[in-house]
């Protein structure tokens, strides 16, 4: 089975993702096309990179991800096509693949990145505003049809990578920030489970509020309470059980998150 | 053909439904996955139960519905996997399947419900916040691959069922309520066609407004008029032709709907 | 591969597009169903006709488009099923297919239109409010199964066509209007590339603002600047690089767009 997964900031309002699908189906009639999301905030490359990093590991080997969040369309930014581990990624060279790329490096899995420059694999003429249709969708389709990566262009050794906000160690714990707020209003921070000592008591300060302790599950919290949890992607998250922490704290991506860790069990 | 249909309140903003699809495609590469909806209002189990009850009958025998509207994730609520009639349903045991379950009973079709407790059919580790990914999607996939229902866990004889608001008979007709408001602003009530005598003249009072008579089709109404109709799911609905009854009446789910029936043709 | 593409104004909130998919999968289990969009503004036939005209050319021959934006459901408007070029279109006879139909005529490709009136290819009973489910989805499915167009009903020689706003020639250029505003806030006008002399200097006035010159690509513009471009569909569009021209100009569909063309290179 050939699987393509699409990630864009196009919304479905204008048919842009559907046009990309039409192009791909014309080249690979048997492809199954899945939407990762088309609701990325416009031009928000970091949001898309995090979403891709969270989703791709659950897809089969060989999946081709076609990702178009592209504030630089029509400039000299490159398009790239990459093998990262056992999956494939196509899109503008603007950092969209940063999280997947870093995970691949960390796991010492194979990776190769190529420049999308061979016009044989583009629609003609190439528009200046819709490379998703004219370059990225056809590249993904040709890849699914067996075109070797090397045929798309020269190897790229310096793909653009985003600076992912990393938490900073302090005397008593960590300073991080809110990385992602999901549709439920859960606040995902840049601090990961591995930063927090096992079974440690922690105190979190964000948006002027203090949250004490880490729940193992929402079931331990009371409806409406502000709670902290390790989320399903391994990040420390601040949540309201069956409510919105975003609304309760008027929180935004980028807001600071301070964590004090006390491994002896006393609140710090 | 193996068909899975997904119903969640996740929206597509964060990639959560797509992660469930990746998990399923990894286990059943040939599955065709359809979105019922991912726009259920957060935690609104009744809304999802009605949507499922309205949609499932139009799907082929053997379809596996994976449904995750789950305010109790991380508590002790069970997960269940059920055969209802000739289709299959997977999700938290919180009443999501109530409408389908009741229809199955009413039609005296076969049904069996099992506890989702066999860790052999879960991702590892199971997170405390994303059972859609870790329990429900894999269960649906294993079912599509032929795993017998009995292998998932013990039989459940008391699945959680919602109290569906039922209309109450009055001297002159029925008292019901608004059950569902669709994206067009049509107000679906809890009163069904079978409650209304054939060819009866009816008068409806809701939100302080009176609507007289039942149209056979929108075509009989004038643009902008408040009208009543039997909707495509068999419920009495109050609508504005090419407009929004929700906006016109400032109506909400749960608002009362009073119907007076006059079988002799006189307005009552 | 059998491909169906759905276009509606249903949103995904209530499961209506999913119900249509269930109906089709029951009749054509192997069909691959793609969403063009379900976010057409309610009852906005022109919006849908433009979206369809922009998307369909990128789909393979044989694709069946099932299109339901249907302010006249339940009136005496016809349903139609059409071959336009090498693709098929099903929906209400209200002008939805206008853009595709005109392109087919312009290219002198074959076309035939038939009335959807044979009850053998409808669900029973046919509701008065959901012909997408009861008439159009089954018709598309039967067509994919090989039912000849002639079997659906009598040939239609006068399908309803929308008056597409056409730009008007002036002494110094063209007067057009805003036809489509996309989710990014780009303002697509009714003026096409072929109206503008090659390499001409143009000046555009809309919403009380003047835009000079036509960029070849967004890359030539500065972030936040109001710019004009030929969009990926061949229309003159006014945009803000990485911003929203809709917001910047408080623009609406239907607003006038004045273009002065100066083929000698001087601003006019």
Short mmCIF file of C-alpha atoms in Angstrom, two decimals, chain B residues 69-268:
data_model
loop_
_atom_site.label_atom_id
_atom_site.label_comp_id
_atom_site.label_asym_id
_atom_site.label_seq_id
_atom_site.Cartn_x
_atom_site.Cartn_y
_atom_site.Cartn_z
CA UNK B 69 -15.31 11.62 22.73
CA UNK B 70 -13.90 10.84 26.07
CA UNK B 71 -14.26 13.18 29.04
CA UNK B 72 -13.33 10.27 31.29
CA UNK B 73 -9.98 9.38 29.70
CA UNK B 74 -7.58 8.38 32.45
CA UNK B 75 -10.35 7.51 34.93
CA UNK B 76 -11.63 4.01 35.59
CA UNK B 77 -14.20 4.12 32.79
CA UNK B 78 -14.00 1.04 30.58
CA UNK B 79 -13.21 0.89 26.91
CA UNK B 80 -15.56 -1.33 24.92
CA UNK B 81 -15.74 -3.03 21.56
CA UNK B 82 -19.17 -4.02 20.32
CA UNK B 83 -20.99 -5.74 17.55
CA UNK B 84 -24.31 -3.99 17.04
CA UNK B 85 -26.31 -5.47 14.21
CA UNK B 86 -23.84 -6.11 11.39
CA UNK B 87 -21.38 -3.34 12.28
CA UNK B 88 -18.68 -2.81 14.91
CA UNK B 89 -18.07 0.00 17.37
CA UNK B 90 -15.02 0.81 19.49
CA UNK B 91 -14.67 3.54 22.11
CA UNK B 92 -15.01 4.54 25.74
CA UNK B 93 -17.96 3.07 27.62
CA UNK B 94 -19.69 6.36 28.21
CA UNK B 95 -22.87 6.16 26.18
CA UNK B 96 -21.42 7.09 22.77
CA UNK B 97 -23.13 4.08 21.24
CA UNK B 98 -26.52 4.64 22.89
CA UNK B 99 -28.50 5.52 19.78
CA UNK B 100 -27.05 2.69 17.69
CA UNK B 101 -27.51 0.28 20.59
CA UNK B 102 -31.17 1.21 21.06
CA UNK B 103 -31.86 0.91 17.33
CA UNK B 104 -30.24 -2.53 17.35
CA UNK B 105 -32.42 -3.65 20.25
CA UNK B 106 -35.54 -2.20 18.65
CA UNK B 107 -34.85 -4.14 15.46
CA UNK B 108 -34.01 -7.30 17.46
CA UNK B 109 -30.68 -7.54 15.70
CA UNK B 110 -27.75 -9.37 17.30
CA UNK B 111 -25.47 -7.46 19.64
CA UNK B 112 -22.52 -8.23 21.88
CA UNK B 113 -20.30 -5.91 23.89
CA UNK B 114 -16.83 -6.67 25.24
CA UNK B 115 -14.41 -4.99 27.60
CA UNK B 116 -11.24 -3.66 25.95
CA UNK B 117 -8.78 -5.02 28.45
CA UNK B 118 -6.38 -7.30 26.62
CA UNK B 119 -3.02 -5.46 26.51
CA UNK B 120 -1.98 -7.58 23.51
CA UNK B 121 -4.08 -5.25 21.36
CA UNK B 122 -2.82 -1.93 22.78
CA UNK B 123 0.19 0.24 21.97
CA UNK B 124 2.84 0.18 24.68
CA UNK B 125 3.10 2.12 26.88
CA UNK B 126 -0.55 3.16 27.11
CA UNK B 127 -0.65 6.90 27.76
CA UNK B 128 -3.11 8.27 30.28
CA UNK B 129 -4.46 10.92 27.92
CA UNK B 130 -4.68 9.52 24.38
CA UNK B 131 -6.54 6.22 24.38
CA UNK B 132 -7.71 6.95 20.84
CA UNK B 133 -4.14 6.31 19.74
CA UNK B 134 -3.11 3.65 22.25
CA UNK B 135 -6.27 1.54 22.74
CA UNK B 136 -9.16 2.36 20.40
CA UNK B 137 -7.39 2.71 17.03
CA UNK B 138 -5.35 -0.49 17.53
CA UNK B 139 -8.46 -2.38 18.70
CA UNK B 140 -10.37 -1.30 15.58
CA UNK B 141 -7.44 -2.35 13.41
CA UNK B 142 -7.07 -5.77 15.03
CA UNK B 143 -10.82 -6.31 14.64
CA UNK B 144 -10.53 -5.50 10.93
CA UNK B 145 -7.71 -8.03 10.78
CA UNK B 146 -10.04 -10.71 12.08
CA UNK B 147 -9.40 -10.80 15.81
CA UNK B 148 -12.58 -12.24 17.42
CA UNK B 149 -14.45 -9.91 19.77
CA UNK B 150 -14.01 -12.41 22.60
CA UNK B 151 -10.24 -11.97 22.49
CA UNK B 152 -10.40 -8.32 23.58
CA UNK B 153 -11.79 -9.00 27.05
CA UNK B 154 -14.76 -10.13 29.10
CA UNK B 155 -18.30 -9.71 27.85
CA UNK B 156 -20.06 -6.56 29.09
CA UNK B 157 -23.75 -6.84 29.88
CA UNK B 158 -24.30 -3.34 31.26
CA UNK B 159 -22.81 -0.82 28.84
CA UNK B 160 -23.31 2.80 29.87
CA UNK B 161 -26.34 4.28 28.11
CA UNK B 162 -27.34 7.92 27.95
CA UNK B 163 -30.81 9.02 28.90
CA UNK B 164 -31.99 10.25 25.52
CA UNK B 165 -34.54 12.99 26.01
CA UNK B 166 -37.89 11.47 25.02
CA UNK B 167 -40.91 13.64 24.24
CA UNK B 168 -43.78 13.53 26.74
CA UNK B 169 -47.42 13.18 25.69
CA UNK B 170 -49.70 16.02 26.72
CA UNK B 171 -53.45 16.45 26.33
CA UNK B 172 -53.04 18.25 23.04
CA UNK B 173 -49.77 16.90 21.72
CA UNK B 174 -46.17 16.58 22.85
CA UNK B 175 -43.51 18.37 24.86
CA UNK B 176 -40.00 17.74 23.58
CA UNK B 177 -36.77 19.64 23.28
CA UNK B 178 -34.13 20.71 20.81
CA UNK B 179 -31.77 17.74 20.50
CA UNK B 180 -29.40 18.88 17.79
CA UNK B 181 -28.63 22.09 15.91
CA UNK B 182 -26.82 21.54 12.65
CA UNK B 183 -24.33 23.79 10.86
CA UNK B 184 -27.15 25.38 8.84
CA UNK B 185 -28.95 26.37 12.04
CA UNK B 186 -31.75 23.80 11.61
CA UNK B 187 -33.25 22.85 14.97
CA UNK B 188 -33.76 19.11 15.29
CA UNK B 189 -36.20 18.21 18.05
CA UNK B 190 -36.69 15.04 20.07
CA UNK B 191 -40.14 14.60 18.50
CA UNK B 192 -40.27 12.09 15.68
CA UNK B 193 -42.53 11.68 12.67
CA UNK B 194 -44.25 8.72 14.31
CA UNK B 195 -45.39 10.94 17.20
CA UNK B 196 -47.41 13.08 14.82
CA UNK B 197 -50.69 11.75 13.41
CA UNK B 198 -50.70 11.35 9.64
CA UNK B 199 -51.74 14.50 7.85
CA UNK B 200 -52.31 16.21 11.17
CA UNK B 201 -52.29 19.97 11.45
CA UNK B 202 -49.74 20.91 14.08
CA UNK B 203 -48.74 24.04 15.88
CA UNK B 204 -45.28 24.34 17.37
CA UNK B 205 -44.16 26.72 20.09
CA UNK B 206 -40.45 27.17 20.79
CA UNK B 207 -38.34 30.06 21.99
CA UNK B 208 -41.46 32.18 22.32
CA UNK B 209 -42.40 31.79 18.64
CA UNK B 210 -45.22 29.89 17.01
CA UNK B 211 -44.87 27.84 13.84
CA UNK B 212 -48.03 26.55 12.20
CA UNK B 213 -48.18 23.49 10.03
CA UNK B 214 -45.67 21.07 8.68
CA UNK B 215 -44.18 21.52 5.23
CA UNK B 216 -43.54 18.53 3.04
CA UNK B 217 -40.50 20.25 1.58
CA UNK B 218 -38.55 23.50 1.84
CA UNK B 219 -39.91 24.29 -1.60
CA UNK B 220 -43.29 25.08 -0.04
CA UNK B 221 -41.78 27.70 2.24
CA UNK B 222 -40.76 31.24 1.50
CA UNK B 223 -37.14 32.30 1.89
CA UNK B 224 -36.59 33.56 5.43
CA UNK B 225 -39.81 32.09 6.85
CA UNK B 226 -39.75 29.96 9.98
CA UNK B 227 -41.00 26.53 8.97
CA UNK B 228 -41.36 23.02 10.37
CA UNK B 229 -40.46 19.88 8.53
CA UNK B 230 -39.70 16.21 9.16
CA UNK B 231 -35.95 16.13 8.64
CA UNK B 232 -33.94 13.54 6.74
CA UNK B 233 -33.46 11.53 9.93
CA UNK B 234 -37.18 11.41 10.80
CA UNK B 235 -37.23 14.14 13.46
CA UNK B 236 -39.46 17.18 13.61
CA UNK B 237 -37.19 20.14 12.83
CA UNK B 238 -37.73 23.87 12.82
CA UNK B 239 -35.89 25.63 10.02
CA UNK B 240 -35.58 28.86 8.11
CA UNK B 241 -35.56 28.31 4.35
CA UNK B 242 -32.03 29.23 3.25
CA UNK B 243 -31.41 30.79 6.64
CA UNK B 244 -30.63 29.89 10.23
CA UNK B 245 -33.43 29.12 12.69
CA UNK B 246 -30.79 29.03 15.42
CA UNK B 247 -29.95 32.67 14.78
CA UNK B 248 -33.54 33.76 14.16
CA UNK B 249 -34.72 32.27 17.47
CA UNK B 250 -31.48 32.47 19.43
CA UNK B 251 -32.14 28.79 20.08
CA UNK B 252 -30.03 26.34 22.08
CA UNK B 253 -29.87 22.60 22.49
CA UNK B 254 -32.23 21.70 25.34
CA UNK B 255 -34.79 24.43 24.67
CA UNK B 256 -38.39 23.20 24.96
CA UNK B 257 -40.48 22.37 21.92
CA UNK B 258 -44.27 22.21 22.38
CA UNK B 259 -46.43 20.61 19.72
CA UNK B 260 -50.22 20.70 19.53
CA UNK B 261 -51.72 18.12 17.18
CA UNK B 262 -55.10 18.46 15.63
CA UNK B 263 -56.07 15.38 13.66
CA UNK B 264 -59.36 16.90 12.53
CA UNK B 265 -57.52 19.62 10.73
CA UNK B 266 -58.40 22.51 13.02
CA UNK B 267 -55.55 24.44 14.59
CA UNK B 268 -55.39 23.63 18.29
#
